[in-house]
mmCIF file of C-alpha atoms in Angstrom:
data_model
loop_
_atom_site.group_PDB
_atom_site.id
_atom_site.type_symbol
_atom_site.label_atom_id
_atom_site.label_comp_id
_atom_site.label_asym_id
_atom_site.label_seq_id
_atom_site.Cartn_x
_atom_site.Cartn_y
_atom_site.Cartn_z
ATOM 1 C CA UNK A 213 0.000 0.000 0.000
ATOM 2 C CA UNK A 214 1.393 3.477 -0.873
ATOM 3 C CA UNK A 215 2.757 5.428 2.078
ATOM 4 C CA UNK A 216 0.123 7.902 3.288
ATOM 5 C CA UNK A 217 2.660 10.429 4.593
ATOM 6 C CA UNK A 218 6.099 10.489 2.998
ATOM 7 C CA UNK A 219 9.269 11.214 4.942
ATOM 8 C CA UNK A 220 11.161 14.417 4.242
ATOM 9 C CA UNK A 221 14.528 15.609 5.506
ATOM 10 C CA UNK A 222 14.099 17.829 8.544
ATOM 11 C CA UNK A 223 15.054 21.482 8.298
ATOM 12 C CA UNK A 224 17.733 20.858 10.913
ATOM 13 C CA UNK A 225 19.357 18.118 8.812
ATOM 14 C CA UNK A 226 19.174 20.189 5.609
ATOM 15 C CA UNK A 227 20.790 23.174 7.339
ATOM 16 C CA UNK A 228 23.526 21.019 8.859
ATOM 17 C CA UNK A 229 24.239 19.371 5.476
ATOM 18 C CA UNK A 230 24.693 22.747 3.869
ATOM 19 C CA UNK A 231 26.811 24.184 6.680
ATOM 20 C CA UNK A 232 28.981 21.061 6.817
ATOM 21 C CA UNK A 233 29.981 21.711 3.196
ATOM 22 C CA UNK A 234 30.413 25.455 3.565
ATOM 23 C CA UNK A 235 32.159 25.904 6.927
ATOM 24 C CA UNK A 236 34.159 24.098 9.593
ATOM 25 C CA UNK A 237 31.718 22.778 12.160
ATOM 26 C CA UNK A 238 32.752 22.561 15.794
ATOM 27 C CA UNK A 239 33.318 19.034 17.109
ATOM 28 C CA UNK A 240 29.990 19.202 18.973
ATOM 29 C CA UNK A 241 28.096 20.416 15.898
ATOM 30 C CA UNK A 242 29.794 17.818 13.720
ATOM 31 C CA UNK A 243 28.692 15.142 16.161
ATOM 32 C CA UNK A 244 25.125 16.472 16.011
ATOM 33 C CA UNK A 245 25.181 16.500 12.202
ATOM 34 C CA UNK A 246 26.424 12.902 11.968
ATOM 35 C CA UNK A 247 23.766 11.844 14.491
ATOM 36 C CA UNK A 248 21.014 13.440 12.375
ATOM 37 C CA UNK A 249 22.403 11.959 9.172
ATOM 38 C CA UNK A 250 22.677 8.467 10.588
ATOM 39 C CA UNK A 251 19.191 8.642 12.064
ATOM 40 C CA UNK A 252 17.693 9.730 8.748
ATOM 41 C CA UNK A 253 19.489 6.949 6.856
ATOM 42 C CA UNK A 254 18.077 4.396 9.307
ATOM 43 C CA UNK A 255 14.563 5.752 8.852
ATOM 44 C CA UNK A 256 14.900 5.575 5.063
ATOM 45 C CA UNK A 257 16.032 1.957 5.391
ATOM 46 C CA UNK A 258 12.870 1.157 7.357
ATOM 47 C CA UNK A 259 10.777 3.042 4.765
ATOM 48 C CA UNK A 260 12.147 0.797 2.030
ATOM 49 C CA UNK A 261 10.737 -2.197 3.888
ATOM 50 C CA UNK A 262 7.332 -0.722 4.752
ATOM 51 C CA UNK A 263 6.849 0.586 1.196
ATOM 52 C CA UNK A 264 6.563 -3.030 0.028
ATOM 53 C CA UNK A 265 3.651 -3.824 2.356
ATOM 54 C CA UNK A 266 0.454 -4.671 0.493
ATOM 55 C CA UNK A 267 -1.945 -4.933 3.440
ATOM 56 C CA UNK A 268 -4.704 -2.370 4.078
ATOM 57 C CA UNK A 269 -2.701 -0.012 6.306
ATOM 58 C CA UNK A 270 -1.960 3.685 6.635
ATOM 59 C CA UNK A 271 1.783 4.396 6.941
ATOM 60 C CA UNK A 272 2.647 7.827 8.319
ATOM 61 C CA UNK A 273 6.335 8.658 8.369
ATOM 62 C CA UNK A 274 7.963 11.300 10.524
ATOM 63 C CA UNK A 275 5.260 12.830 12.732
ATOM 64 C CA UNK A 276 6.024 15.803 14.979
ATOM 65 C CA UNK A 277 2.998 17.028 16.923
ATOM 66 C CA UNK A 278 2.843 19.637 19.666
ATOM 67 C CA UNK A 279 0.512 18.365 22.389
ATOM 68 C CA UNK A 280 -0.822 20.261 25.400
ATOM 69 C CA UNK A 281 2.003 18.965 27.565
ATOM 70 C CA UNK A 282 4.926 18.125 25.275
ATOM 71 C CA UNK A 283 6.129 17.330 21.770
ATOM 72 C CA UNK A 284 5.233 13.950 20.274
ATOM 73 C CA UNK A 285 7.733 12.655 17.719
ATOM 74 C CA UNK A 286 7.155 9.318 15.980
ATOM 75 C CA UNK A 287 9.553 7.983 13.345
ATOM 76 C CA UNK A 288 6.915 5.756 11.719
ATOM 77 C CA UNK A 289 3.276 5.241 12.643
ATOM 78 C CA UNK A 290 1.249 2.416 11.090
ATOM 79 C CA UNK A 291 -2.526 2.451 11.442
ATOM 80 C CA UNK A 292 -4.255 -0.920 11.094
ATOM 81 C CA UNK A 293 -7.936 -1.722 11.572
ATOM 82 C CA UNK A 294 -7.719 -2.637 15.255
ATOM 83 C CA UNK A 295 -4.306 -1.328 16.361
ATOM 84 C CA UNK A 296 -1.898 1.600 16.021
ATOM 85 C CA UNK A 297 1.827 0.799 15.775
ATOM 86 C CA UNK A 298 4.421 3.525 16.558
ATOM 87 C CA UNK A 299 8.017 2.602 15.680
ATOM 88 C CA UNK A 300 11.093 4.159 17.288
ATOM 89 C CA UNK A 301 13.772 3.529 14.657
ATOM 90 C CA UNK A 302 17.430 3.223 15.669
ATOM 91 C CA UNK A 303 20.443 2.983 13.371
ATOM 92 C CA UNK A 304 23.186 2.145 15.866
ATOM 93 C CA UNK A 305 25.885 -0.241 14.716
ATOM 94 C CA UNK A 306 28.335 -2.337 16.680
ATOM 95 C CA UNK A 307 28.035 -4.508 19.771
ATOM 96 C CA UNK A 308 25.766 -3.484 22.653
ATOM 97 C CA UNK A 309 24.428 -5.235 25.729
ATOM 98 C CA UNK A 310 21.199 -4.990 27.698
ATOM 99 C CA UNK A 311 21.666 -5.053 31.456
ATOM 100 C CA UNK A 312 19.357 -4.144 34.345
ATOM 101 C CA UNK A 313 16.966 -2.290 32.048
ATOM 102 C CA UNK A 314 19.647 -0.204 30.335
ATOM 103 C CA UNK A 315 21.659 -0.266 27.108
ATOM 104 C CA UNK A 316 25.463 -0.159 27.053
ATOM 105 C CA UNK A 317 28.191 -0.502 24.454
ATOM 106 C CA UNK A 318 29.414 -4.074 24.934
ATOM 107 C CA UNK A 319 32.708 -3.204 26.628
ATOM 108 C CA UNK A 320 31.699 0.011 28.397
ATOM 109 C CA UNK A 321 29.907 1.050 31.564
ATOM 110 C CA UNK A 322 28.604 4.261 29.964
ATOM 111 C CA UNK A 323 24.918 3.700 29.290
ATOM 112 C CA UNK A 324 23.321 5.197 26.192
ATOM 113 C CA UNK A 325 19.958 6.978 25.988
ATOM 114 C CA UNK A 326 17.358 4.286 26.570
ATOM 115 C CA UNK A 327 15.162 3.931 23.445
ATOM 116 C CA UNK A 328 12.548 1.991 25.444
ATOM 117 C CA UNK A 329 11.994 5.085 27.582
ATOM 118 C CA UNK A 330 11.565 7.130 24.397
ATOM 119 C CA UNK A 331 9.051 4.612 23.064
ATOM 120 C CA UNK A 332 7.053 4.515 26.294
ATOM 121 C CA UNK A 333 6.912 8.308 26.375
ATOM 122 C CA UNK A 334 5.675 8.394 22.761
ATOM 123 C CA UNK A 335 3.025 5.757 23.464
ATOM 124 C CA UNK A 336 1.771 7.677 26.499
ATOM 125 C CA UNK A 337 1.521 10.975 24.581
ATOM 126 C CA UNK A 338 -0.065 9.219 21.592
ATOM 127 C CA UNK A 339 -2.685 7.557 23.792
ATOM 128 C CA UNK A 340 -3.713 10.950 25.207
ATOM 129 C CA UNK A 341 -3.751 12.520 21.730
ATOM 130 C CA UNK A 342 -5.914 9.750 20.263
ATOM 131 C CA UNK A 343 -8.383 10.120 23.107
ATOM 132 C CA UNK A 344 -8.546 13.896 22.541
ATOM 133 C CA UNK A 345 -9.276 13.218 18.861
ATOM 134 C CA UNK A 346 -12.038 10.784 19.773
ATOM 135 C CA UNK A 347 -10.266 7.496 19.033
ATOM 136 C CA UNK A 348 -9.673 4.566 21.357
ATOM 137 C CA UNK A 349 -7.300 2.066 19.752
ATOM 138 C CA UNK A 350 -4.714 -0.276 21.293
ATOM 139 C CA UNK A 351 -1.119 0.920 20.825
ATOM 140 C CA UNK A 352 1.612 -1.629 20.203
ATOM 141 C CA UNK A 353 4.951 0.071 19.573
ATOM 142 C CA UNK A 354 8.461 -1.249 19.043
ATOM 143 C CA UNK A 355 12.018 -0.011 19.247
ATOM 144 C CA UNK A 356 13.329 -1.126 15.865
ATOM 145 C CA UNK A 357 17.057 -1.533 15.247
ATOM 146 C CA UNK A 358 17.622 -1.497 11.479
ATOM 147 C CA UNK A 359 21.398 -1.549 11.033
ATOM 148 C CA UNK A 360 22.539 -5.047 9.934
ATOM 149 C CA UNK A 361 25.812 -4.500 11.830
ATOM 150 C CA UNK A 362 24.033 -4.065 15.175
ATOM 151 C CA UNK A 363 24.144 -6.764 17.866
ATOM 152 C CA UNK A 364 22.396 -6.642 21.235
ATOM 153 C CA UNK A 365 23.706 -9.140 23.781
ATOM 154 C CA UNK A 366 21.359 -10.337 26.500
ATOM 155 C CA UNK A 367 18.413 -8.929 24.567
ATOM 156 C CA UNK A 368 15.293 -9.257 26.751
ATOM 157 C CA UNK A 369 12.450 -11.421 25.463
ATOM 158 C CA UNK A 370 9.744 -9.433 27.246
ATOM 159 C CA UNK A 371 10.531 -5.975 25.840
ATOM 160 C CA UNK A 372 9.188 -4.506 22.544
ATOM 161 C CA UNK A 373 12.496 -4.680 20.663
ATOM 162 C CA UNK A 374 12.915 -5.620 17.003
ATOM 163 C CA UNK A 375 16.447 -6.636 16.027
ATOM 164 C CA UNK A 376 17.797 -6.430 12.441
ATOM 165 C CA UNK A 377 17.388 -10.186 11.922
ATOM 166 C CA UNK A 378 13.695 -9.851 12.830
ATOM 167 C CA UNK A 379 12.785 -7.145 10.318
ATOM 168 C CA UNK A 380 11.562 -9.547 7.630
ATOM 169 C CA UNK A 381 9.403 -11.338 10.184
ATOM 170 C CA UNK A 382 7.974 -7.995 11.289
ATOM 171 C CA UNK A 383 7.025 -7.109 7.711
ATOM 172 C CA UNK A 384 5.429 -10.521 7.245
ATOM 173 C CA UNK A 385 3.431 -10.040 10.443
ATOM 174 C CA UNK A 386 2.216 -6.592 9.337
ATOM 175 C CA UNK A 387 1.248 -7.929 5.919
ATOM 176 C CA UNK A 388 -0.798 -10.737 7.447
ATOM 177 C CA UNK A 389 -2.664 -8.612 10.011
ATOM 178 C CA UNK A 390 -6.457 -8.752 9.606
ATOM 179 C CA UNK A 391 -7.047 -5.148 8.535
ATOM 180 C CA UNK A 392 -9.882 -3.446 6.693
ATOM 181 C CA UNK A 393 -9.633 0.330 6.949
ATOM 182 C CA UNK A 394 -12.679 2.605 6.982
ATOM 183 C CA UNK A 395 -13.318 6.317 6.503
ATOM 184 C CA UNK A 396 -12.826 6.698 10.257
ATOM 185 C CA UNK A 397 -9.247 5.431 9.957
ATOM 186 C CA UNK A 398 -8.693 7.905 7.126
ATOM 187 C CA UNK A 399 -10.076 10.674 9.326
ATOM 188 C CA UNK A 400 -7.554 9.759 12.034
ATOM 189 C CA UNK A 401 -4.656 9.709 9.558
ATOM 190 C CA UNK A 402 -5.700 13.074 8.095
ATOM 191 C CA UNK A 403 -6.071 14.651 11.538
ATOM 192 C CA UNK A 404 -2.601 13.484 12.589
ATOM 193 C CA UNK A 405 -1.081 14.831 9.385
ATOM 194 C CA UNK A 406 -2.868 18.169 9.843
ATOM 195 C CA UNK A 407 -1.283 18.471 13.311
ATOM 196 C CA UNK A 408 2.216 17.696 12.029
ATOM 197 C CA UNK A 409 4.785 20.483 12.403
ATOM 198 C CA UNK A 410 7.466 20.616 9.721
ATOM 199 C CA UNK A 411 9.924 22.364 12.056
ATOM 200 C CA UNK A 412 10.645 20.580 15.312
ATOM 201 C CA UNK A 413 10.788 22.903 18.339
ATOM 202 C CA UNK A 414 13.876 20.962 19.453
ATOM 203 C CA UNK A 415 15.932 21.930 16.383
ATOM 204 C CA UNK A 416 19.120 23.847 17.038
ATOM 205 C CA UNK A 417 21.596 25.363 14.616
ATOM 206 C CA UNK A 418 25.235 26.468 14.763
ATOM 207 C CA UNK A 419 25.943 30.216 14.437
ATOM 208 C CA UNK A 420 26.734 31.231 10.843
ATOM 209 C CA UNK A 421 26.708 34.258 8.550
ATOM 210 C CA UNK A 422 26.574 34.830 4.785
ATOM 211 C CA UNK A 423 30.035 36.391 4.610
ATOM 212 C CA UNK A 424 31.782 33.518 6.385
ATOM 213 C CA UNK A 425 30.272 30.643 4.391
ATOM 214 C CA UNK A 426 32.196 29.235 1.447
ATOM 215 C CA UNK A 427 30.453 29.936 -1.854
ATOM 216 C CA UNK A 428 29.785 27.549 -4.739
ATOM 217 C CA UNK A 429 27.191 25.096 -6.034
ATOM 218 C CA UNK A 430 26.154 22.327 -3.628
ATOM 219 C CA UNK A 431 26.195 18.892 -5.314
ATOM 220 C CA UNK A 432 22.812 17.159 -4.923
ATOM 221 C CA UNK A 433 24.428 13.709 -4.973
ATOM 222 C CA UNK A 434 27.510 13.852 -2.735
ATOM 223 C CA UNK A 435 26.944 17.142 -0.827
ATOM 224 C CA UNK A 436 30.334 18.544 -1.819
ATOM 225 C CA UNK A 437 30.907 22.068 -3.140
ATOM 226 C CA UNK A 438 31.455 22.705 -6.845
ATOM 227 C CA UNK A 439 33.905 25.575 -7.134
ATOM 228 C CA UNK A 440 34.447 25.686 -10.914
ATOM 229 C CA UNK A 441 32.816 24.540 -14.171
ATOM 230 C CA UNK A 442 34.122 24.020 -17.688
ATOM 231 C CA UNK A 443 30.836 23.797 -19.596
ATOM 232 C CA UNK A 444 28.490 26.846 -19.479
ATOM 233 C CA UNK A 445 25.460 24.606 -20.203
ATOM 234 C CA UNK A 446 25.786 22.266 -17.234
ATOM 235 C CA UNK A 447 27.237 21.926 -13.754
ATOM 236 C CA UNK A 448 29.519 18.923 -13.230
ATOM 237 C CA UNK A 449 30.619 17.927 -9.722
ATOM 238 C CA UNK A 450 34.407 17.828 -9.417
ATOM 239 C CA UNK A 451 34.125 15.136 -6.738
ATOM 240 C CA UNK A 452 31.593 12.553 -7.944
ATOM 241 C CA UNK A 453 31.052 13.553 -11.583
ATOM 242 C CA UNK A 454 27.305 14.132 -11.198
ATOM 243 C CA UNK A 455 25.899 16.344 -13.978
ATOM 244 C CA UNK A 456 23.057 18.834 -13.625
ATOM 245 C CA UNK A 457 21.583 21.533 -15.836
ATOM 246 C CA UNK A 458 22.411 25.110 -14.958
ATOM 247 C CA UNK A 459 18.713 25.843 -14.349
ATOM 248 C CA UNK A 460 18.328 22.976 -11.862
ATOM 249 C CA UNK A 461 21.552 23.885 -10.040
ATOM 250 C CA UNK A 462 20.596 27.568 -9.769
ATOM 251 C CA UNK A 463 17.105 26.751 -8.441
ATOM 252 C CA UNK A 464 18.531 24.394 -5.804
ATOM 253 C CA UNK A 465 21.061 27.049 -4.807
ATOM 254 C CA UNK A 466 18.301 29.606 -4.323
ATOM 255 C CA UNK A 467 16.337 27.111 -2.182
ATOM 256 C CA UNK A 468 19.440 26.527 -0.058
ATOM 257 C CA UNK A 469 20.015 30.267 0.261
ATOM 258 C CA UNK A 470 16.437 30.853 1.446
ATOM 259 C CA UNK A 471 16.706 27.883 3.825
ATOM 260 C CA UNK A 472 19.753 29.383 5.532
ATOM 261 C CA UNK A 473 18.655 33.031 5.291
ATOM 262 C CA UNK A 474 14.824 33.130 5.239
ATOM 263 C CA UNK A 475 14.576 36.934 5.050
ATOM 264 C CA UNK A 476 17.179 37.501 2.356
ATOM 265 C CA UNK A 477 16.246 39.461 -0.788
ATOM 266 C CA UNK A 478 16.895 37.321 -3.866
ATOM 267 C CA UNK A 479 18.747 39.256 -6.546
ATOM 268 C CA UNK A 480 20.888 38.182 -9.495
ATOM 269 C CA UNK A 481 24.026 39.506 -7.789
ATOM 270 C CA UNK A 482 23.308 37.734 -4.486
ATOM 271 C CA UNK A 483 22.674 34.392 -6.228
ATOM 272 C CA UNK A 484 25.747 34.850 -8.423
ATOM 273 C CA UNK A 485 27.892 35.453 -5.326
ATOM 274 C CA UNK A 486 26.261 32.506 -3.482
ATOM 275 C CA UNK A 487 27.125 30.237 -6.411
ATOM 276 C CA UNK A 488 30.779 31.251 -6.171
ATOM 277 C CA UNK A 489 30.781 33.527 -9.205
ATOM 278 C CA UNK A 490 30.548 30.441 -11.415
ATOM 279 C CA UNK A 491 28.993 30.790 -14.852
ATOM 280 C CA UNK A 492 27.355 34.035 -15.891
ATOM 281 C CA UNK A 493 24.985 36.510 -14.284
ATOM 282 C CA UNK A 494 23.000 36.469 -17.514
ATOM 283 C CA UNK A 495 22.273 32.733 -17.153
ATOM 284 C CA UNK A 496 21.262 33.167 -13.495
ATOM 285 C CA UNK A 497 18.986 36.108 -14.350
ATOM 286 C CA UNK A 498 17.310 34.049 -17.078
ATOM 287 C CA UNK A 499 16.602 31.183 -14.620
ATOM 288 C CA UNK A 500 15.205 33.594 -12.033
ATOM 289 C CA UNK A 501 12.977 35.342 -14.597
ATOM 290 C CA UNK A 502 11.557 31.980 -15.724
ATOM 291 C CA UNK A 503 10.862 30.606 -12.250
ATOM 292 C CA UNK A 504 10.267 33.554 -9.924
ATOM 293 C CA UNK A 505 8.160 36.697 -9.823
ATOM 294 C CA UNK A 506 10.244 39.692 -10.873
ATOM 295 C CA UNK A 507 9.736 42.856 -8.823
ATOM 296 C CA UNK A 508 11.292 46.200 -9.762
ATOM 297 C CA UNK A 509 13.670 47.044 -12.596
ATOM 298 C CA UNK A 510 17.381 47.113 -13.352
ATOM 299 C CA UNK A 511 19.550 47.388 -10.230
ATOM 300 C CA UNK A 512 16.450 47.506 -8.004
ATOM 301 C CA UNK A 513 15.074 44.220 -9.327
ATOM 302 C CA UNK A 514 14.591 41.311 -6.948
ATOM 303 C CA UNK A 515 12.710 38.019 -7.123
ATOM 304 C CA UNK A 516 10.025 36.294 -5.069
ATOM 305 C CA UNK A 517 8.597 32.788 -5.261
ATOM 306 C CA UNK A 518 5.525 32.544 -7.472
#
């Protein structure tokens, strides 16, 4: 069944990706960026599995809902006829152990953030939210480890944990669930989506400024900066060889610019500088005229999204 709510990269991850290419992140910010990146990759891996489900289910990816008491974040929520399944997706790799209700790296005494606590908190908030929306459905969530290189020693049998070797069995179980959705299930899915906030209140960003960021085109494939081009008709990444039309590259660069500096006035000169002075102002102006609303004339001209 097609996914009812697709996953998108969070604003925080998109900002960090851009800044990682254009400036030197502090060790703490670099750690945060890698954490976000790894988490997103794990979620995408889980999406690839759920996208193959054929049962009558609603799959809602990446929900962030502000409740009366807190913020509810669910990596994946699956609505079946009789049950709601929230999944807390983890992409850790390496050897870990479960001991006295906590998770530890195998050879360390430093416990990591307990994903079971996160799951229980999400289930509690979800239960209250469903009741407020007029729905009473059982909630059966799981902490789902998706990285094939993850091992959990002494894994408890009585906790809602899915290990990488159990993912195929989980998908089989979901596909075989007795489930016949009604308009009421659709109403629930639509209400949850309508409450979703695209920007998490817990997002945080490193300090940065336009002048101090390195300029150039940002490769859509490998996230590296393109600092020069040989062909005026296309942008070719010096790192991975990915090719892109000038129009596509300029439009992505403007989106990135607005992402980092929401209030900035888009002009030909600003975009030309942001792109590292690569190519020609004439080509950039042509792309902006074709895709944006032009306001003003000559040196006073700027562009707004149509």
